[in-house]
XYZ file of C-alpha atoms in Angstrom:
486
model
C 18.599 -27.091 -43.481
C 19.701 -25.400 -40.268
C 21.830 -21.996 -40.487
C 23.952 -20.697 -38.402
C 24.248 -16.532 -37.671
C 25.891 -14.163 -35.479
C 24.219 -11.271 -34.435
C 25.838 -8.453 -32.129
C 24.002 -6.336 -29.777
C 24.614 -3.827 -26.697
C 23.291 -4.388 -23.425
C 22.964 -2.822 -19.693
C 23.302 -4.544 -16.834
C 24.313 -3.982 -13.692
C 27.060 -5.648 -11.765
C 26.938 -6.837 -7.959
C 28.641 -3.379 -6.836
C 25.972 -1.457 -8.242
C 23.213 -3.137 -7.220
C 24.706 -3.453 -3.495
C 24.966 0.816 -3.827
C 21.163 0.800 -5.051
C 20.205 -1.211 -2.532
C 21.939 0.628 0.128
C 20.447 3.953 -0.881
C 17.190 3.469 -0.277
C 17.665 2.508 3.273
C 17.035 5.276 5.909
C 18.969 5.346 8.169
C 16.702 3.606 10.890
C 17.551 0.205 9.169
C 21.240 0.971 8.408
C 22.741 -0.273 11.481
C 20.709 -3.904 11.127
C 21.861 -3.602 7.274
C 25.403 -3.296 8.625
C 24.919 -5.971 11.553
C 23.640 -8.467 8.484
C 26.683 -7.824 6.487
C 29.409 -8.251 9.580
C 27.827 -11.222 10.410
C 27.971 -13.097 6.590
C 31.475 -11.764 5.856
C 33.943 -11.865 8.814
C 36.634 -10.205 6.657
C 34.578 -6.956 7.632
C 35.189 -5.398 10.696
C 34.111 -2.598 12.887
C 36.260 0.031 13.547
C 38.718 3.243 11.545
C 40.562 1.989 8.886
C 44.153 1.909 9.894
C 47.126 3.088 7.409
C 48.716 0.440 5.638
C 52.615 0.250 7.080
C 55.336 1.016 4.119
C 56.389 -2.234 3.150
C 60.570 -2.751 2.851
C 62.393 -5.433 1.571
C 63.046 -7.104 5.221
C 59.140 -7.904 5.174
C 59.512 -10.252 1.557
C 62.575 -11.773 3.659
C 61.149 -12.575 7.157
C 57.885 -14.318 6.601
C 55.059 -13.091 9.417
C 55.098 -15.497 12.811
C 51.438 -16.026 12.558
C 51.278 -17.084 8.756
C 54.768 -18.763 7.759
C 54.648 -21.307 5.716
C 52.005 -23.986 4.500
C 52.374 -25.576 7.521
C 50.982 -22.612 9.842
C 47.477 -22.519 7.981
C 45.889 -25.562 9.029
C 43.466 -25.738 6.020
C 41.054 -28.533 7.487
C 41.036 -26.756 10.957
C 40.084 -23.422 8.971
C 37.566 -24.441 7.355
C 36.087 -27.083 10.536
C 36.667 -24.885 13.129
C 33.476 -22.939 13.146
C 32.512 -23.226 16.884
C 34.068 -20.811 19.690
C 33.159 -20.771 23.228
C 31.300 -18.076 23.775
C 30.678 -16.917 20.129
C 27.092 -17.816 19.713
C 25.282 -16.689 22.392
C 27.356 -15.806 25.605
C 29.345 -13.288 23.825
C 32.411 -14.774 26.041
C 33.631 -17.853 27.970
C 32.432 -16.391 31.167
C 28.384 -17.111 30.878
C 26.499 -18.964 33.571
C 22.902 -20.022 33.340
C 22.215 -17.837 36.959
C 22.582 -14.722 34.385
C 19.210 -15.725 32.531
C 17.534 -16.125 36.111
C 18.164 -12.592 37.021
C 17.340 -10.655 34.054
C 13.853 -9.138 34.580
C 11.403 -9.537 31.840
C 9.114 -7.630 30.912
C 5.226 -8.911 30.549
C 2.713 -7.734 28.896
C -0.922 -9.146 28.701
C -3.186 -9.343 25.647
C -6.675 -8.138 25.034
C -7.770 -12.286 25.312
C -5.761 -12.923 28.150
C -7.362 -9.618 30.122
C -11.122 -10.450 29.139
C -10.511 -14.361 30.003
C -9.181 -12.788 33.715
C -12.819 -11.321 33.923
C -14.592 -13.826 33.032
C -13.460 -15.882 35.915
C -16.483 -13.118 37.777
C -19.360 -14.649 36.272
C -19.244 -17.710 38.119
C -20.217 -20.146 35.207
C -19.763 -24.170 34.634
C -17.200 -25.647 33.162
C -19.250 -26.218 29.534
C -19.880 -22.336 29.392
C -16.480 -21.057 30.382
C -15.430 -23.173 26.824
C -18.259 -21.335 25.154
C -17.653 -18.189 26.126
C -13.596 -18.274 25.649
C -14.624 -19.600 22.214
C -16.707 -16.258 21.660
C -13.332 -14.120 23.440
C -11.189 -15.901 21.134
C -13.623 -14.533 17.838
C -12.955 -11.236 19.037
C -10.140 -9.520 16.903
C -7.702 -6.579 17.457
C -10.314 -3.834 17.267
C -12.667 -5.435 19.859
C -15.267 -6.516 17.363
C -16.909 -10.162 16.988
C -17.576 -10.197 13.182
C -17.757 -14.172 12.647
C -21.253 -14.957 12.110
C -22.903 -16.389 15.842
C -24.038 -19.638 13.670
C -20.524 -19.851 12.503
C -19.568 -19.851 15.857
C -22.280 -22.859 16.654
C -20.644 -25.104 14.230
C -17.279 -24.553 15.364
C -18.451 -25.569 18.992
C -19.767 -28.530 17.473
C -17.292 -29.663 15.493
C -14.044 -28.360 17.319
C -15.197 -29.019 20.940
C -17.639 -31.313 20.266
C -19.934 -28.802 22.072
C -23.773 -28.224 21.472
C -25.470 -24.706 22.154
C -27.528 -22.422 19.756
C -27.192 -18.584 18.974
C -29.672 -18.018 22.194
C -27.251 -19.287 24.325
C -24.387 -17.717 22.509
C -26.289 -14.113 22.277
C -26.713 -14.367 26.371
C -23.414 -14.934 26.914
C -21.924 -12.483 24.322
C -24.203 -10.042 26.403
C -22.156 -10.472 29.865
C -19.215 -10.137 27.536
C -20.046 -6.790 26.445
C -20.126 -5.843 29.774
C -16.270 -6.045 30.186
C -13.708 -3.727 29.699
C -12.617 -1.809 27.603
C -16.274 -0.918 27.074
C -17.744 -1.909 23.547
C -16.008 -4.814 23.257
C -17.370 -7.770 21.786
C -19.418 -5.352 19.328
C -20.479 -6.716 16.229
C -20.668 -2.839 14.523
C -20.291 0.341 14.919
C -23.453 1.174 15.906
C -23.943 -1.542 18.887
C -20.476 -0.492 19.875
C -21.330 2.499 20.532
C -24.616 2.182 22.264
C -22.859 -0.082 24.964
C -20.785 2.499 25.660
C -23.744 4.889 26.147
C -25.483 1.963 28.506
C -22.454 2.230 30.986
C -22.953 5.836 30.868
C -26.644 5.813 31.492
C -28.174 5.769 35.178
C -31.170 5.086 36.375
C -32.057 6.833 39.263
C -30.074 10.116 37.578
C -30.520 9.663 34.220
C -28.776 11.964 31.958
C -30.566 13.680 29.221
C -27.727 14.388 26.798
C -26.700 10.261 27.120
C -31.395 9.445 26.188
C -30.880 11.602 23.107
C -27.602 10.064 22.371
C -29.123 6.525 22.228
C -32.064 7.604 20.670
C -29.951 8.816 17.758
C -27.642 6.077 17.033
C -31.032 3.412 17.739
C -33.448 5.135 15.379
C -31.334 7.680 12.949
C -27.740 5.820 12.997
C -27.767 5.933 9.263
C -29.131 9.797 8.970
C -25.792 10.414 11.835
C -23.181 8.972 10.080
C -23.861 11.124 6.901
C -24.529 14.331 9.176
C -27.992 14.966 8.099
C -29.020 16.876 11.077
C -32.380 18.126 9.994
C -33.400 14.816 8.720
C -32.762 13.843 12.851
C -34.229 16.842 14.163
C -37.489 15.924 12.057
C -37.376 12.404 12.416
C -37.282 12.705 16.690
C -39.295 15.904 16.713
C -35.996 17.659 18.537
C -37.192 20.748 19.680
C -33.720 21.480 22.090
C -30.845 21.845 19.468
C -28.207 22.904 22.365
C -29.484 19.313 24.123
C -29.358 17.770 20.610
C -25.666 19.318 20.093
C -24.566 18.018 23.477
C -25.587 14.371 22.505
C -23.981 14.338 19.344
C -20.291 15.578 21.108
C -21.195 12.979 23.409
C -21.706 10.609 20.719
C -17.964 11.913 18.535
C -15.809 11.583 22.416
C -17.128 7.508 22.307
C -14.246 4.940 21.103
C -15.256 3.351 17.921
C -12.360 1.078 18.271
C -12.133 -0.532 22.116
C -9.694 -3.359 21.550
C -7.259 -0.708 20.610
C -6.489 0.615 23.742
C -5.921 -2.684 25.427
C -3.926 -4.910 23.018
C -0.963 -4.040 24.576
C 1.092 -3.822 21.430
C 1.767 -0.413 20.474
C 5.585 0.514 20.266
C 6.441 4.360 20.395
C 8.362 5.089 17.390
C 10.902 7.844 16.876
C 12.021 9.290 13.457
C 16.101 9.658 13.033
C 16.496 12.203 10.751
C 19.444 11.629 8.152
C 20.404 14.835 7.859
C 20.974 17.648 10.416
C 20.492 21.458 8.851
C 21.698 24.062 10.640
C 21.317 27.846 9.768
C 24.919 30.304 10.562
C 23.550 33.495 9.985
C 22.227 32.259 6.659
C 24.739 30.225 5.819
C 23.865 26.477 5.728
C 26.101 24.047 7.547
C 24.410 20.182 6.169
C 25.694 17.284 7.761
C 24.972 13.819 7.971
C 23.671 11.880 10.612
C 26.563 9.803 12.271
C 24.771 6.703 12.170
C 24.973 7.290 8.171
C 28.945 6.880 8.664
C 29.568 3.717 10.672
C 33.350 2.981 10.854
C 34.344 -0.194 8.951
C 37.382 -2.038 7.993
C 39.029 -4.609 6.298
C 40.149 -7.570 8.519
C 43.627 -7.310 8.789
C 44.412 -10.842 9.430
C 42.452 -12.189 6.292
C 44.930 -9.220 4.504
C 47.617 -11.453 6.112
C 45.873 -14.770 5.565
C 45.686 -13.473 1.626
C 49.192 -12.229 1.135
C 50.209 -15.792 2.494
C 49.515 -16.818 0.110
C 52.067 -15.736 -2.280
C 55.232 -17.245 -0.068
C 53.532 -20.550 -0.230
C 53.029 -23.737 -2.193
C 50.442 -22.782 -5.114
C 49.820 -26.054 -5.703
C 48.220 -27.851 -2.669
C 44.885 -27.594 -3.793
C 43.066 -26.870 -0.315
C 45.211 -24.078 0.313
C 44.231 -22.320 -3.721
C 40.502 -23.378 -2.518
C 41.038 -21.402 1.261
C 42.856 -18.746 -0.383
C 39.778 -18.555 -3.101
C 37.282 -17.949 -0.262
C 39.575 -15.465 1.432
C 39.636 -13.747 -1.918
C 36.054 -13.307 -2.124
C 35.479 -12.322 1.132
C 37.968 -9.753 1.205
C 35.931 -7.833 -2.457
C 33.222 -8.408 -0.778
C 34.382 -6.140 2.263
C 35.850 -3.876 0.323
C 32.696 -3.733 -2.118
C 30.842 -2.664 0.980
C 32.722 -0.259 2.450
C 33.219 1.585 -1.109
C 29.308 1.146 -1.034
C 28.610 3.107 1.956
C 31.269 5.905 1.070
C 29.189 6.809 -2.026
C 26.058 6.186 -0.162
C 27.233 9.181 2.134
C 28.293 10.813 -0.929
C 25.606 10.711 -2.914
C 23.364 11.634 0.051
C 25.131 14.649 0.841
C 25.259 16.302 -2.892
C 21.237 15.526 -3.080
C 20.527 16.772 -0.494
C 23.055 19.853 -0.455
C 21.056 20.269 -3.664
C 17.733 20.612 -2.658
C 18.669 23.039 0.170
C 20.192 25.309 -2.477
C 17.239 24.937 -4.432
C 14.403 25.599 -1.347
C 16.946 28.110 0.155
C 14.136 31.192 1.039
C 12.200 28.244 3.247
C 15.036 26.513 4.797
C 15.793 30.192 5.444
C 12.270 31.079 7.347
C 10.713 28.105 7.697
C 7.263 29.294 5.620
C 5.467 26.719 3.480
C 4.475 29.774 1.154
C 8.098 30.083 0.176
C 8.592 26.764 -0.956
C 9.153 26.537 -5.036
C 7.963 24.057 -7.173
C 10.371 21.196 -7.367
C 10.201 17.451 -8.929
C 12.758 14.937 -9.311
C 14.066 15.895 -12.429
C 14.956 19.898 -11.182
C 17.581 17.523 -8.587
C 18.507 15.136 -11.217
C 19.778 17.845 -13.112
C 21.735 19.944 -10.902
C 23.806 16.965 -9.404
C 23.947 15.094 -12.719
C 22.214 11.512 -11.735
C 19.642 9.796 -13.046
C 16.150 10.365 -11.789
C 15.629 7.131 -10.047
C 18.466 8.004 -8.024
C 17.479 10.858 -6.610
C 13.674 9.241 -6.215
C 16.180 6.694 -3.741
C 17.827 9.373 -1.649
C 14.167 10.932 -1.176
C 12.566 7.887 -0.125
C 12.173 7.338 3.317
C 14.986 9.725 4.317
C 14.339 12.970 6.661
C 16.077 16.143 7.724
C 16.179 18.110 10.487
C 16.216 21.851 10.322
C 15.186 24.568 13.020
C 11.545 24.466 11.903
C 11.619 20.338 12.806
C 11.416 17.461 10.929
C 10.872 17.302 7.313
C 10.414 13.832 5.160
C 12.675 14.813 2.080
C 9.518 13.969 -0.424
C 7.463 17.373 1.493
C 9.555 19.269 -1.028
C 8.665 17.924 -3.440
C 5.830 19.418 -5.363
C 4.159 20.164 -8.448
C 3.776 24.042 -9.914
C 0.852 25.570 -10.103
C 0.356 29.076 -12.502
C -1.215 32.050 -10.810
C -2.797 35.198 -12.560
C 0.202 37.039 -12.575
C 2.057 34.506 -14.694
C 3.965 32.855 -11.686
C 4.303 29.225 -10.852
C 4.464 28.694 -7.510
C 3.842 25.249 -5.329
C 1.187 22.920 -4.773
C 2.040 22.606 -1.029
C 1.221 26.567 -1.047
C -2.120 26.316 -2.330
C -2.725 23.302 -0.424
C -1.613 25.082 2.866
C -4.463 28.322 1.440
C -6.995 25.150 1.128
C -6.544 24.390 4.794
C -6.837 27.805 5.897
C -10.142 28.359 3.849
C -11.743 25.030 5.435
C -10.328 25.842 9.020
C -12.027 29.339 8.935
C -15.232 28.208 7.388
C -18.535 28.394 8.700
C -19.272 24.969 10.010
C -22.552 25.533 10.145
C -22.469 26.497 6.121
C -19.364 24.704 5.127
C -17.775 25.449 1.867
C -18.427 23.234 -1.720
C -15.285 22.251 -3.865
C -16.956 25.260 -6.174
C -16.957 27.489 -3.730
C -13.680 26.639 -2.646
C -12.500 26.910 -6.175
C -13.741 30.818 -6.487
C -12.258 31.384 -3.350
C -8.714 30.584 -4.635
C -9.287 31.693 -7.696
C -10.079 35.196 -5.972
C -6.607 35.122 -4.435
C -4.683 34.586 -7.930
C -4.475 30.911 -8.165
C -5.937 29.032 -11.503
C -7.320 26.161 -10.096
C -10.072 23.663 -11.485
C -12.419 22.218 -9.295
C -10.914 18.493 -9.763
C -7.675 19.705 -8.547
C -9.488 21.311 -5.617
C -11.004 17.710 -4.591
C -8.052 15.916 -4.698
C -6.107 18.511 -2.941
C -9.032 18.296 -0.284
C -8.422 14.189 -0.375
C -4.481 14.347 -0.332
C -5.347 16.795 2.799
C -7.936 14.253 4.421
C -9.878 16.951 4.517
C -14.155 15.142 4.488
C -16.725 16.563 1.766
C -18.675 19.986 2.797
C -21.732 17.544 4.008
C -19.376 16.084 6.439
C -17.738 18.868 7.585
C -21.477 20.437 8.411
C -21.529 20.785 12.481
C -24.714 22.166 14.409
């Protein structure tokens, strides 16, 4: 027999306005303009521009309906709701848009790494049947300059794409005139090779340079003793008796591009960072603004206000107008949802980060990484009474600027570490001391993580050796073996 029961429980969840605040406080400010540009676009009861003062409202307004919204006949439902195409709106921006406008708008082109190495290969004078060959080996090249798809590989797709028939001879002669393009090492298919044709365009004949012989003797007979720095294994295995000549080859070898279709894809984009926040320092007293693209200027659309209050003079029951006035309604929270949105977006912003300059006031003050303080999320949390995940929002991808430049807000962030005298003071600190020790280090003799460990451990700071490798890692900082230089 089936029973019936009520049970009664508590639950969280979050309603639209929240999650459109969340969501809106974890954008830097980079993407806040397209976030706003999104949003004016979907809803066109928001508006750009201040946020005019409502007019005091007297009993002449309930007895003079507006002239633009009257009665039911003013608000042509069907029209509303039809009428979705302006001229101009689009694309033109206005009624006053002529094709000749398109014609004389320079544009600017830009030519790919394919399109530059098909342009020279119009110099080697070859048939028709090998020009499809070789664009079919250009076309295998990728981004970095390298041909990694197998040459057989390549055979079969001849075959069965082109309906083409060579062999990997034929293939390796032509990928050989290829290689003598530019950039130079392209069409490598490693590091090594890459590197060697580079050398060959270096390397003349009639003047040949000794530096460039020792060089290719290197990478061709101790490439894998090089890449791990084991210089005396090389010096033994070439019988190098000129270590200044053997020094000059391998800064030779270190100034070579490992990756040539970099320089010529033609797609890198300079990026700047907007800092949302400006810090400036009065004589030691902190004035923290915003950045103004943090506080765009939006409004409500006064005629859907209008459109809405109509609404109230007029015949409730026509059932197109309740269904107009309905999505009118919803448009107009939705505005208003937004705007509230990016008010406590600035808010919020401002108290974080107001905050965390309190808290790191001696660096802020002087600008020295020794003075920063250990400081995690919860320390912020805390002091402006949010949850953690809020403050892990504001921190993410946001950036001030100070006197000292540009900080990411998560570079003050950082764990404490104990010293001998009992004090905690940050990781960024003893990762800053790290740097120093490496920097000043005998390449030649380059320092272990144990060493490394004393070392700090001599100047006060209880450190293991763990935490000295992955300091070393977060720091990109190579093991002592790779650091070793002649």
């Amino acid at each position: 027999m089936q029973k019936l029961s009520l049970n009664q429980s508590l639950s969280q969840k979050l309603s639209p306005q929240q999650i459109q605040f969340i969501k809106l406080l974890q954008v830097p400010t980079a993407e806040l303009d397209t976030r706003i540009e999104e949003e004016l676009e979907i809803n066109p009861a928001l508006e750009e521009g201040r946020e005019e003062p409502e007019a005091p409202t007297t009993e002449e307004d309930f007895d003079e309906p507006s002239d633009e919204i009257s009665s039911t006949e003013d608000l042509n439902v069907e029209d509303y709701l039809g009428d979705d195409e302006y001229a101009g709106y689009k694309m033109q921006g206005d009624g006053n848009y002529s094709e000749d406008d398109d014609r004389e708008m320079p544009v600017a082109m830009q030519s790919s790494l394919n399109d530059q190495l098909e342009m020279q290969l119009g110099f080697l004078g070859l048939d028709e049947r090998q020009t499809l060959v070789a664009k079919q080996l250009i076309g295998s090249i990728e981004g970095d300059g390298y041909i990694r798809r197998e040459l057989d590989a390549i055979v079969n797709d001849l075959a069965f794409a082109q309906n083409i028939e060579t062999d990997v001879d034929e293939l390796e002669d032509l990928l050989r005139e290829i290689q003598q393009f530019d950039p130079p090492g392209i069409g490598a298919r490693n590091l090594k090779e890459c590197l060697l044709i580079q050398l060959e365009r270096r390397w003349e004949e009639d003047d040949p340079d000794p530096a460039v012989e020792m060089a290719k003797a290197i990478l061709s007979i101790c490439f894998e003793e090089f890449t791990k720095k084991h210089y005396d294994k090389i010096i033994k295995k070439l019988n190098i008796e000129d270590e200044v000549l053997m020094k000059d080859a391998i800064h030779l070898i270190t100034k070579l591009n490992p990756k040539p279709g970099g320089v010529s894809g033609g797609m890198a984009k300079t990026q700047y960072l907007i800092p949302d926040f400006i810090l400036t320092n009065n004589d030691g007293v902190f004035d923290l603004t915003l950045n103004s693209r943090n506080a765009p200027e939006l409004r409500v659309s006064q005629s859907y206000s209008d459109m809405f209050s109509a609404y109230d003079k007029s015949d409730k029951k026509d059932k197109k107008l309740k269904e107009t006035v309905s999505f009118v309604k919803q448009k107009l929270d939705a505005a208003k949802w937004f705007i509230d949105a990016i008010k406590q977006r600035q808010n919020t912003l401002l108290r974080t980060m107001d905050a965390m300059v309190r808290f790191q006031y001696e660096f802020f003050l002087e600008g020295d990484e020794t003075k920063l303080r250990p400081m995690i999320l919860k320390d912020i949390a805390n002091e402006i009474n949010m949850d953690i995940s809020t403050v892990s929002r504001v921190a993410n991808s946001k950036s001030v600027q100070t006197d000292f430049g540009i900080f990411p807000l998560k570079y003050f962030f950082s764990e404490g570490i104990s010293t001998v005298s009992g004090e905690d003071v940050s990781s960024r600190e003893v990762k800053n001391i790290l740097s120093q020790l490496i920097d000043n280090e005998d390449k030649s003799k380059p320092l272990s993580d144990d060493k490394l460990e004393k070392s700090l451990k001599a100047r006060g700071y209880n450190i293991a050796r763990r935490t000295v490798a992955k300091y070393r890692e977060q720091l990109n900082i190579p093991v002592a073996r790779l650091r070793k230089e002649l």
